[in-house]
PDB file of C-alpha atoms in Angstrom:
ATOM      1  CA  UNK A 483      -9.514   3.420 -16.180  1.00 83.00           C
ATOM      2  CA  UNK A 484      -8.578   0.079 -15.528  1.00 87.00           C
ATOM      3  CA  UNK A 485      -4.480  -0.124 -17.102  1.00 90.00           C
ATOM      4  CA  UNK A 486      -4.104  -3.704 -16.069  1.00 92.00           C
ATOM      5  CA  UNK A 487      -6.124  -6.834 -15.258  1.00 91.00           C
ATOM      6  CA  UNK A 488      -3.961 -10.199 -14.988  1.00 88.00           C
ATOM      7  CA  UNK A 489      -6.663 -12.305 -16.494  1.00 90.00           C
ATOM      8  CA  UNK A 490      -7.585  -9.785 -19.584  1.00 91.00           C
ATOM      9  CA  UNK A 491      -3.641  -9.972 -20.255  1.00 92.00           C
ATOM     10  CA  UNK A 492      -2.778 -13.082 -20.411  1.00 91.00           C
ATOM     11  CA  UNK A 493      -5.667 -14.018 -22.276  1.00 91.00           C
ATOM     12  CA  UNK A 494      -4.535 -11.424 -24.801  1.00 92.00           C
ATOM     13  CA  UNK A 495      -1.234 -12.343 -25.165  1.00 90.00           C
ATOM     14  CA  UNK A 496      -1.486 -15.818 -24.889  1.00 89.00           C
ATOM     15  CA  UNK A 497       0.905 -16.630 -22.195  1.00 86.00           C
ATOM     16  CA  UNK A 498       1.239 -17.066 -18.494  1.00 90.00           C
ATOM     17  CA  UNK A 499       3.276 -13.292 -17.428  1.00 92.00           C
ATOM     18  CA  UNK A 500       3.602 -12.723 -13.992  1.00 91.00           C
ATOM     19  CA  UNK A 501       4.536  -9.272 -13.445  1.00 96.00           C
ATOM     20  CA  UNK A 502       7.376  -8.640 -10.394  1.00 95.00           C
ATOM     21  CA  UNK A 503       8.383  -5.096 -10.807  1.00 95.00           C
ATOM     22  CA  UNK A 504       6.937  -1.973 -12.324  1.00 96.00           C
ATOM     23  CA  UNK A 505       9.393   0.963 -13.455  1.00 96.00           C
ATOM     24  CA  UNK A 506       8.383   4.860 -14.256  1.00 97.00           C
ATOM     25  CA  UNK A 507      10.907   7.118 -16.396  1.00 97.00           C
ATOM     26  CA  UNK A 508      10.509  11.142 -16.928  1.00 98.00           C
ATOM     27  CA  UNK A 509      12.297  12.229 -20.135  1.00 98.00           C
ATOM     28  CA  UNK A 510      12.017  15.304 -22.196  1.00 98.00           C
ATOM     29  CA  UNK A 511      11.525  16.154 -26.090  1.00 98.00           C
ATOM     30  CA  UNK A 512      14.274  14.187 -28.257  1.00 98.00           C
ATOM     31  CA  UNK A 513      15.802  12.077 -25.242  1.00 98.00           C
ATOM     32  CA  UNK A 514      16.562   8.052 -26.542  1.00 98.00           C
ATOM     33  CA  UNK A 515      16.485   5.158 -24.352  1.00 97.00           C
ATOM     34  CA  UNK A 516      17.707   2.016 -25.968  1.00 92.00           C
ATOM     35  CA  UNK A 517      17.954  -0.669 -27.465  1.00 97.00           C
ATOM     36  CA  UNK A 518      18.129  -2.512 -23.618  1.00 96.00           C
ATOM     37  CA  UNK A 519      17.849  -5.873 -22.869  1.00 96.00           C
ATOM     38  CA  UNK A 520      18.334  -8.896 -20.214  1.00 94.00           C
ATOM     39  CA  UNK A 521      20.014 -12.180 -21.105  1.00 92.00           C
ATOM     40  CA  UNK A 522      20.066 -15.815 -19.702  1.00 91.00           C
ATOM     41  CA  UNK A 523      17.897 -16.279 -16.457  1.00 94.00           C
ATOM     42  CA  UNK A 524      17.673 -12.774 -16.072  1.00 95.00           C
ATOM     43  CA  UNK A 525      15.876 -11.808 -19.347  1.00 94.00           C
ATOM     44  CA  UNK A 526      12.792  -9.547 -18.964  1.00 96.00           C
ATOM     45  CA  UNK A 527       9.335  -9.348 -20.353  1.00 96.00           C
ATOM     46  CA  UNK A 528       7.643  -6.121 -20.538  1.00 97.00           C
ATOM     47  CA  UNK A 529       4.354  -4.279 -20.465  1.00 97.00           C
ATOM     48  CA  UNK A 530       5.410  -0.921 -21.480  1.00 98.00           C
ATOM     49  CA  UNK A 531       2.778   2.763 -21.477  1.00 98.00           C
ATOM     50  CA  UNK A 532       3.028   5.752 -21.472  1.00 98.00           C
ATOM     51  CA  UNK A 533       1.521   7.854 -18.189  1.00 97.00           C
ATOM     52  CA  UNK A 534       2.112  11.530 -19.478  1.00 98.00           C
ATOM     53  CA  UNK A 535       3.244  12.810 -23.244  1.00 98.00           C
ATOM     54  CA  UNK A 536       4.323  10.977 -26.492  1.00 98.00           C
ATOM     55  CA  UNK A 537       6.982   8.515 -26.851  1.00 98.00           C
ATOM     56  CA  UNK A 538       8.021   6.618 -30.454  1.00 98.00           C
ATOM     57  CA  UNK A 539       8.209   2.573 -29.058  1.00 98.00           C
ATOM     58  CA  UNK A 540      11.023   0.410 -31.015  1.00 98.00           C
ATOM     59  CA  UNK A 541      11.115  -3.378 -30.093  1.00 98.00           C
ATOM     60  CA  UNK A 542      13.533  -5.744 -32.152  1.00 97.00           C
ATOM     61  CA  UNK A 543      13.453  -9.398 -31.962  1.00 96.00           C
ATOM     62  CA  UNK A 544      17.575 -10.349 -31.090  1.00 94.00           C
ATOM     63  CA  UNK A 545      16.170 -14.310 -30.234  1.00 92.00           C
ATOM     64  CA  UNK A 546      18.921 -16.421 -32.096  1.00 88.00           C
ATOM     65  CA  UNK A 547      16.927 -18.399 -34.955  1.00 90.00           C
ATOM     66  CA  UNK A 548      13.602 -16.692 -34.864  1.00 93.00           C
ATOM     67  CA  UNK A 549      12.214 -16.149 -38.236  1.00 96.00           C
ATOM     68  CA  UNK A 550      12.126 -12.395 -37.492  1.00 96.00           C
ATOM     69  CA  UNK A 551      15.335 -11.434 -35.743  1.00 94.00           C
ATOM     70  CA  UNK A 552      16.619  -8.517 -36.130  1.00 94.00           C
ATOM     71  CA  UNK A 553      13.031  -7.059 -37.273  1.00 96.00           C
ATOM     72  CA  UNK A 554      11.710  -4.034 -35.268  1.00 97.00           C
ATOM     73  CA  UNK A 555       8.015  -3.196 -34.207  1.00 97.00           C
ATOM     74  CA  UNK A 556       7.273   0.085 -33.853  1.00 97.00           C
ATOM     75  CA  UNK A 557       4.350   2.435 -32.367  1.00 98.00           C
ATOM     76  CA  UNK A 558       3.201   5.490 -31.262  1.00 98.00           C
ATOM     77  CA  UNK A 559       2.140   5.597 -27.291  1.00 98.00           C
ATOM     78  CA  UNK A 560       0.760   8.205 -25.871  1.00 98.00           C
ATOM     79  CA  UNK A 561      -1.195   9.371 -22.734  1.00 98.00           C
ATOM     80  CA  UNK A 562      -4.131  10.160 -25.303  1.00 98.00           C
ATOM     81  CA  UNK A 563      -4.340   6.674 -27.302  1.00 98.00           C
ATOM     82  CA  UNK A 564      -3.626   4.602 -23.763  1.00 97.00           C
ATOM     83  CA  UNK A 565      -1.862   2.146 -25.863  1.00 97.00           C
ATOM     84  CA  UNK A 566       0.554  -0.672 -24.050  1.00 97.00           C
ATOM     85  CA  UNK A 567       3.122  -2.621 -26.031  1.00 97.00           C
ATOM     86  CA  UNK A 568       3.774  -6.261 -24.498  1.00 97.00           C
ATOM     87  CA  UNK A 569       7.050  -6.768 -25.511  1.00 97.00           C
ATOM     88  CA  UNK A 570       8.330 -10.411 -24.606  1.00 95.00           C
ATOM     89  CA  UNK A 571      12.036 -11.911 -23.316  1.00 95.00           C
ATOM     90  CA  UNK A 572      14.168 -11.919 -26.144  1.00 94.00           C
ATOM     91  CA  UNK A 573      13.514  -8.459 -27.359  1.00 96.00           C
ATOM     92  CA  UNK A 574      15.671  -5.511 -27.287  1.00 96.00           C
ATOM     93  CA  UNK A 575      13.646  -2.364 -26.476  1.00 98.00           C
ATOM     94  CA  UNK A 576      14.047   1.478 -27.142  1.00 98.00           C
ATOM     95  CA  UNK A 577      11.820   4.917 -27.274  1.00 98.00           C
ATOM     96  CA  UNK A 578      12.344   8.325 -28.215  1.00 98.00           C
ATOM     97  CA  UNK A 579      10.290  11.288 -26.680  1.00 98.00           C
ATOM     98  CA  UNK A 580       8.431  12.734 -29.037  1.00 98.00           C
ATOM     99  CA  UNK A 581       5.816  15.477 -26.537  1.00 98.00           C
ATOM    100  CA  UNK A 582       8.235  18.077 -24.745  1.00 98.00           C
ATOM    101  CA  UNK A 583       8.019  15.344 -21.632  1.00 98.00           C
ATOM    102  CA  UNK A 584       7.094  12.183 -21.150  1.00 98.00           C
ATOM    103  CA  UNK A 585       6.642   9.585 -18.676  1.00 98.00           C
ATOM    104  CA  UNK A 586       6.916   6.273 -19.292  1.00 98.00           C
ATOM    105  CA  UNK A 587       5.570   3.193 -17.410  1.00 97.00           C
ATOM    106  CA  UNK A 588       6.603  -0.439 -17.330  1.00 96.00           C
ATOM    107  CA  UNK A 589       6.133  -3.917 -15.541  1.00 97.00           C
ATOM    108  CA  UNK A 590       8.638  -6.300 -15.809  1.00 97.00           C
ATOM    109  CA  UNK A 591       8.676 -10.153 -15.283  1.00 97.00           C
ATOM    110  CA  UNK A 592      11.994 -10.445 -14.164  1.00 97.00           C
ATOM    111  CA  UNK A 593      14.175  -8.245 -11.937  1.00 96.00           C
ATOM    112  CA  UNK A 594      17.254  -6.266 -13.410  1.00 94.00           C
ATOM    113  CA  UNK A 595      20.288  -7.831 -12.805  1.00 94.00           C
ATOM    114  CA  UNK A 596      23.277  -5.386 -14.518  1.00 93.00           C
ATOM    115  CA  UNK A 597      25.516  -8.107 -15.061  1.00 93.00           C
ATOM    116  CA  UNK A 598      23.284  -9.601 -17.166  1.00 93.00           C
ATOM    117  CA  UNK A 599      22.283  -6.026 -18.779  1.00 93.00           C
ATOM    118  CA  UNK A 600      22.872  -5.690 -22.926  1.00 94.00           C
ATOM    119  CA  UNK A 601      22.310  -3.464 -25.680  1.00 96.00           C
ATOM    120  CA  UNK A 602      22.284  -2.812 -29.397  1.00 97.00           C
ATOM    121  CA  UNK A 603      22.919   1.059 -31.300  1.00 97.00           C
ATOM    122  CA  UNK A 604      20.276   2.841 -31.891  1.00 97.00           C
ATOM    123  CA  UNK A 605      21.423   3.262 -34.870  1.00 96.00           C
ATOM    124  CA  UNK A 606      22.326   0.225 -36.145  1.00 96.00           C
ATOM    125  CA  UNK A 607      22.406  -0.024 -40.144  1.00 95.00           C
ATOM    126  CA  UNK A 608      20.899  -3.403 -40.477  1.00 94.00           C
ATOM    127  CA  UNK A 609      17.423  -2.015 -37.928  1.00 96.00           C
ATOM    128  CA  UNK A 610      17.348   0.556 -39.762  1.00 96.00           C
ATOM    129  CA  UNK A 611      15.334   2.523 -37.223  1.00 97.00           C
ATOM    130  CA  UNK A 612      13.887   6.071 -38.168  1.00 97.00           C
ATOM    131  CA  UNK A 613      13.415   7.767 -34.708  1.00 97.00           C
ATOM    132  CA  UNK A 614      11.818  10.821 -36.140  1.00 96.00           C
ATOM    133  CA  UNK A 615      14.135  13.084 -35.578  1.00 97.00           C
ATOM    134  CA  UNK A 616      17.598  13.864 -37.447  1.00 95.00           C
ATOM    135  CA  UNK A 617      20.081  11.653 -35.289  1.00 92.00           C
ATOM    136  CA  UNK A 618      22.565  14.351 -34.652  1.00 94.00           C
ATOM    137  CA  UNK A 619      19.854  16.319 -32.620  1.00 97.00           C
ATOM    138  CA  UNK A 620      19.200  13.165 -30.085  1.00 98.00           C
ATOM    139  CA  UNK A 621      19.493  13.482 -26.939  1.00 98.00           C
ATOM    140  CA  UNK A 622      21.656   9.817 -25.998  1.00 98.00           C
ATOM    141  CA  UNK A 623      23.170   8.819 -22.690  1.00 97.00           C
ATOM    142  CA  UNK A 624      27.208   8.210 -22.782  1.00 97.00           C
ATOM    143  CA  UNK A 625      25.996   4.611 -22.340  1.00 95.00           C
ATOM    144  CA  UNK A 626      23.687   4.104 -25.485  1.00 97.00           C
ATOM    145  CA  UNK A 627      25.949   6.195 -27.419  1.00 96.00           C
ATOM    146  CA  UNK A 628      28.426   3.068 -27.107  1.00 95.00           C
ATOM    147  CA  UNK A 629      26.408   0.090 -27.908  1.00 96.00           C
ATOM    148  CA  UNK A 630      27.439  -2.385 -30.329  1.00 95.00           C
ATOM    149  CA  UNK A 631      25.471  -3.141 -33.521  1.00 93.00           C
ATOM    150  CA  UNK A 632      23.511  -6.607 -33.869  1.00 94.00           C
ATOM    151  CA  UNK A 633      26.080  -8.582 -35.230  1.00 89.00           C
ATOM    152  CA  UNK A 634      28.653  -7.813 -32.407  1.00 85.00           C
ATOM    153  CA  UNK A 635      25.677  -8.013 -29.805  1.00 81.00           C
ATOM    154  CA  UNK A 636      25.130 -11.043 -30.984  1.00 73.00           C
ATOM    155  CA  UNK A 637      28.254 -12.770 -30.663  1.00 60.00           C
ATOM    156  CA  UNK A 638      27.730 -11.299 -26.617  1.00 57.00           C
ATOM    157  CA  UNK A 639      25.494 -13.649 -26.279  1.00 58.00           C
TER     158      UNK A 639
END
C-alpha cells in the first residue's frame, strides 16, 4: 500500500505541505491524548493514521476569527479503513483509543518546539466532545488532566 505520495497530497488538500518529521505513539484501550497544539513559528500541520488498532480522531479549529473556531471534526481511524486525517496549523488535536492498543502515526510540517507547546481540556464544555467512553474511566496524563478550556487558551495566545 502506498500511505503517502507528495504529489497525490497536496493535490488533495490543496496546499503546498512539506512534511519534516514523522512521529509513532503505542497506547492502549481508553488512553486520551489531547487537545495539543504549536503556536507562532512553531505551529504544526499534521497527517495523522493509524498503523495498528482503533483510535476516535478530535481536531478543533482554535484560529482566532475563523468562521469555525472552536468547532471539532471528528472520525474514526483505524488500521482496517486506512483512513488519514490532514489536520492543518491552527488546529488543536486529540484521540482516544478505542481497540485494546493502538498505534498511531503522524508527519508533521514543523518540528516541536515545547516552549511553544499548548493545549485545551478534553473536556471542555463549549467542544463539547463525546470521547465514547464515560470520562471518569479515561485514561489522561497528569499533563492533559490540567489544560485550560478555550477561552483561557485563548487568551495564551
Amino acid at each position: 500500500m502506498e500511505s503517502f505520495n507528495e504529489k497525490t497530497f497536496q493535490e488533495g488538500v490543496g496546499q503546498n505541505v512539506h512534511f519534516v518529521q514523522d512521529n509513532q505513539s503505542f497506547s492502549t484501550k481508553r488512553v486520551l491524548r489531547g487537545l495539543h497544539y504549536q503556536t507562532g513559528e512553531h505551529a504544526q500541520a499534521k497527517l495523522v493514521r493509524v498503523i495498528d488498532g482503533e483510535v476516535l480522531d478530535i481536531a478543533v479549529d482554535i484560529r482566532p476569527g475563523s468562521e469555525t473556531y472552536g468547532e471539532k471534526v471528528s472520525i474514526l481511524l483505524s488500521a482496517e479503513n486506512k483512513k488519514q486525517l490532514f489536520i492543518p496549523r491552527g488546529f488543536a488535536h486529540g484521540f482516544v483509543v478505542l481497540s485494546d492498543t493502538a498505534t498511531f502515526f503522524y508527519k508533521c510540517d514543523n518540528f516541536y518546539n515545547k516552549e511553544s507547546e499548548g493545549g485545551i481540556s478534553y473536556n471542555d464544555k463549549t467542544i463539547n466532545i463525546d470521547w465514547g467512553f464515560p470520562t471518569d474511566s479515561l485514561i489522561i496524563s497528569e499533563k492533559d488532566k490540567v489544560q485550560p478550556n478555550l477561552e483561557n487558551a485563548k487568551k495564551a495566545w
